[in-house]
C-alpha positions as CSV (number, residue, x, y, z in Angstrom):
1,V,80.0,95.6,90.2
2,I,81.0,92.3,91.4
3,S,82.4,92.9,94.9
4,T,85.6,91.6,96.5
5,A,83.6,89.2,98.5
6,A,83.0,87.0,95.4
7,L,86.4,86.1,95.0
8,E,86.7,85.5,98.6
9,Q,83.9,83.0,98.2
10,V,85.7,81.4,95.2
11,M,88.9,81.0,97.3
12,N,88.5,77.8,99.2
13,E,91.1,76.5,101.5
14,E,92.7,74.5,98.7
15,L,93.0,77.4,96.4
16,V,94.3,79.8,99.3
17,A,96.8,77.2,100.1
18,A,97.9,76.9,96.5
19,A,98.2,80.6,96.2
20,C,100.4,80.7,99.2
21,Q,102.8,78.4,97.6
22,T,103.2,80.0,94.3
23,G,105.7,82.6,95.8
24,D,107.1,84.6,92.8
25,D,107.7,81.4,90.6
26,A,106.5,82.3,87.1
27,Q,105.3,78.8,86.3
28,A,103.6,78.1,89.6
29,L,101.8,81.4,89.2
30,A,100.8,80.5,85.7
31,D,99.5,77.0,87.0
32,F,97.6,78.6,89.8
33,R,95.8,81.1,87.3
34,S,94.8,78.1,85.0
35,R,93.4,76.5,88.1
36,L,91.5,79.5,89.2
37,E,90.1,80.1,85.9
38,A,88.8,76.4,85.4
39,T,87.0,76.8,88.9
40,P,83.2,77.3,88.3
41,L,81.5,80.6,89.5
42,P,79.5,80.0,92.8
43,N,76.0,79.2,91.9
44,D,74.5,82.2,93.5
45,L,76.8,84.6,91.9
46,A,76.1,82.9,88.5
47,T,72.5,83.3,89.1
48,V,72.6,86.9,90.0
49,L,75.0,87.8,87.3
50,A,72.6,86.3,84.6
51,D,69.6,87.9,86.0
52,E,71.4,91.5,86.0
53,I,72.7,91.0,82.5
54,K,69.1,90.0,81.2
55,H,67.6,92.7,83.2
56,R,69.9,95.3,81.5
57,G,69.4,93.9,78.1
58,W,73.1,93.2,77.8
59,E,72.9,89.6,76.5
60,T,74.2,90.5,73.0
61,I,76.0,93.7,73.2
62,P,79.8,94.1,73.7
63,L,80.8,94.8,77.3
64,A,83.9,95.9,79.2
65,V,84.9,93.5,82.1
66,R,87.3,95.7,84.3
67,S,89.5,95.1,87.1
68,S,88.9,97.2,90.1
69,A,91.4,96.0,93.0
70,P,90.6,98.1,96.3
71,M,94.3,99.1,96.4
72,E,94.5,100.7,92.8
73,D,94.7,104.2,92.4
74,S,95.4,105.1,96.0
75,A,97.8,107.7,97.4
76,R,100.3,104.6,97.7
77,A,99.9,102.6,94.7
78,S,98.5,102.9,91.1
79,F,98.7,99.4,89.8
80,A,98.6,101.1,86.2
81,G,98.5,98.4,83.5
82,I,99.2,95.4,85.9
83,H,95.7,93.9,86.4
84,H,93.7,92.5,83.6
85,S,90.5,94.0,81.8
86,Q,88.8,92.6,78.9
87,L,86.9,94.4,76.4
88,N,84.3,93.5,73.7
89,V,82.9,90.7,75.9
90,V,79.6,89.4,74.5
91,G,77.4,86.7,76.0
92,L,77.0,85.4,79.6
93,D,79.7,82.2,79.2
94,A,82.2,84.9,77.8
95,I,81.5,87.2,80.8
96,G,82.0,84.4,83.4
97,A,85.2,83.6,81.8
98,A,86.3,87.2,81.6
99,V,85.6,87.7,85.4
100,K,87.8,84.6,86.4
101,S,90.5,86.0,84.0
102,V,90.5,89.3,85.8
103,W,90.5,87.7,89.2
104,A,93.6,85.6,88.0
105,S,95.4,88.6,87.0
106,L,96.1,89.1,90.7
107,W,98.7,86.3,90.5
108,T,100.7,87.2,87.5
109,L,104.3,87.9,88.0
110,Q,104.2,91.5,87.7
111,A,101.1,91.9,90.1
112,V,103.0,89.8,93.0
113,A,106.2,91.8,92.4
114,Y,104.5,95.0,92.7
115,R,102.8,94.0,95.9
116,Q,106.0,92.7,97.3
117,R,107.7,95.9,96.5
118,L,105.3,98.1,98.2
119,E,104.7,95.6,101.0
120,I,100.9,95.2,100.4
121,A,99.6,91.9,101.7
122,E,96.1,92.1,100.3
123,A,95.1,90.7,97.1
124,G,91.6,91.4,96.7
125,M,89.6,92.2,93.5
126,A,86.3,93.6,92.6
127,V,85.0,93.6,88.7
128,V,83.2,96.3,87.1
129,I,81.1,95.2,84.1
130,M,79.9,98.1,81.7
131,P,78.7,98.6,78.1
132,M,81.3,99.5,75.6
133,L,81.1,103.0,73.9
134,P,81.9,103.7,70.2
135,A,84.8,105.8,70.7
136,V,86.1,108.3,68.3
137,A,89.0,109.4,70.5
138,A,89.7,108.7,74.2
139,G,92.5,109.4,76.9
140,V,93.2,111.1,80.1
141,A,92.7,114.8,81.0
142,F,94.7,116.5,83.7
143,S,93.0,119.4,85.6
144,C,96.3,121.1,85.8
145,D,99.6,121.0,83.8
146,P,101.2,117.8,85.5
147,V,104.8,119.0,84.8
148,S,104.7,122.8,85.7
149,G,101.7,122.6,88.2
150,R,100.1,125.6,86.3
151,D,96.5,125.5,87.3
152,D,95.6,127.7,84.4
153,R,96.3,125.0,82.0
154,I,94.4,121.6,81.3
155,V,96.5,118.9,79.6
156,I,94.7,116.2,77.6
157,N,96.4,112.8,76.4
158,A,94.5,111.4,73.6
159,V,94.5,108.5,71.1
160,P,92.0,107.5,68.3
161,G,89.4,104.8,69.3
162,L,89.6,103.4,72.8
163,A,92.3,104.5,75.4
164,D,93.4,101.1,76.6
165,A,96.8,101.2,75.0
166,L,97.3,104.8,76.4
167,V,96.3,104.0,80.3
168,S,98.2,100.8,80.0
169,G,101.3,102.8,79.0
170,Q,101.9,101.2,75.7
171,V,101.6,104.4,73.7
172,S,102.0,108.0,74.6
173,G,99.2,109.4,72.6
174,E,98.8,113.1,71.5
175,E,99.3,115.7,74.1
176,I,97.0,118.8,73.8
177,T,97.7,121.7,76.1
178,L,94.9,124.4,76.8
179,E,95.3,127.7,78.6
180,G,92.4,129.4,80.6
181,D,91.7,133.1,80.6
182,V,92.2,135.2,83.8
183,L,89.0,133.9,85.1
184,G,89.7,130.3,84.1
185,E,86.4,130.1,82.4
186,N,87.4,130.1,78.7
187,Y,90.2,127.8,77.2
188,R,92.2,127.9,74.2
189,V,94.5,125.3,72.5
190,V,98.2,126.4,72.9
191,H,100.2,123.4,71.9
192,R,99.6,120.0,70.4
193,F,102.3,117.3,70.3
194,G,102.4,113.8,69.0
195,A,100.4,111.6,66.7
196,A,96.9,113.1,65.7
197,S,94.4,111.7,67.9
198,G,91.1,112.8,66.0
199,L,90.2,115.2,68.7
200,T,89.7,118.7,67.2
201,D,90.3,122.0,69.0
202,V,86.7,122.6,69.2
203,S,86.4,119.3,70.9
204,A,89.4,119.6,73.2
205,I,87.9,123.1,74.3
206,K,84.5,121.4,75.1
207,L,86.4,118.6,77.0
208,A,88.5,121.2,79.0
209,A,85.1,122.6,80.1
210,L,84.0,119.4,81.2
211,V,87.1,119.0,83.3
212,Q,86.5,122.1,85.0
213,E,82.8,121.2,86.0
214,T,84.2,117.9,87.2
215,V,86.7,119.7,89.6
216,F,83.9,122.1,90.6
217,A,81.6,119.0,91.3
218,L,84.2,117.6,93.4
219,D,84.5,120.8,95.3
220,Y,88.2,121.1,94.7
221,S,88.9,118.6,97.3
222,A,92.2,117.7,95.8
223,P,95.0,119.8,94.3
224,W,94.3,118.2,90.7
225,Y,92.7,115.5,89.2
226,D,93.5,113.1,86.3
227,I,90.2,112.0,84.5
228,E,89.6,109.2,81.9
229,W,87.4,110.4,79.1
230,V,85.9,109.0,76.1
231,W,84.6,111.0,72.9
């Protein structure tokens, strides 16, 4: 994880002043993003990043470089599909460019408009770097039915392969509804709707059990959870 402090280090006085002058002008924002993406990574960050990638043996494998703004997925704001993440990034040069692209996504028209609407002044960004997984299917699982609120049901949204199009709202995917027995321990598929995702009933039941384990591990500290998964 590259913390928000790294972006703060990159944002010198000139860049901060330039960011403040963009407002919500699309061309000014585009010019600022280009300027930020052309700014070299700080030497200490570049060195540590190179060391960590080499230490993990990630020099030649596909990586995901993901946005992780501190205000995302909060009770107040989701920022779903607004900030940039980049998949299948290979090599240190590409990783550095992807990190700066993630930072720059704070200054897209949609990100600025979203912050303005919710009166969020902060524009911080951490970056998560992680290996890609060979996904057969992926999506989001809800620990209760998000429409009816029934907690004896688990609802799975699934698509073939990776779920980037689903979580960004570009596609709806297949909806699979499972219902538990009286004790809420054993689930069965009761409804499927939408284009086939490749997730079988047997796999969906296994996934429902993992959702229940996750909720238990979190000590039921919230009424429900939406959990990203990959098969």
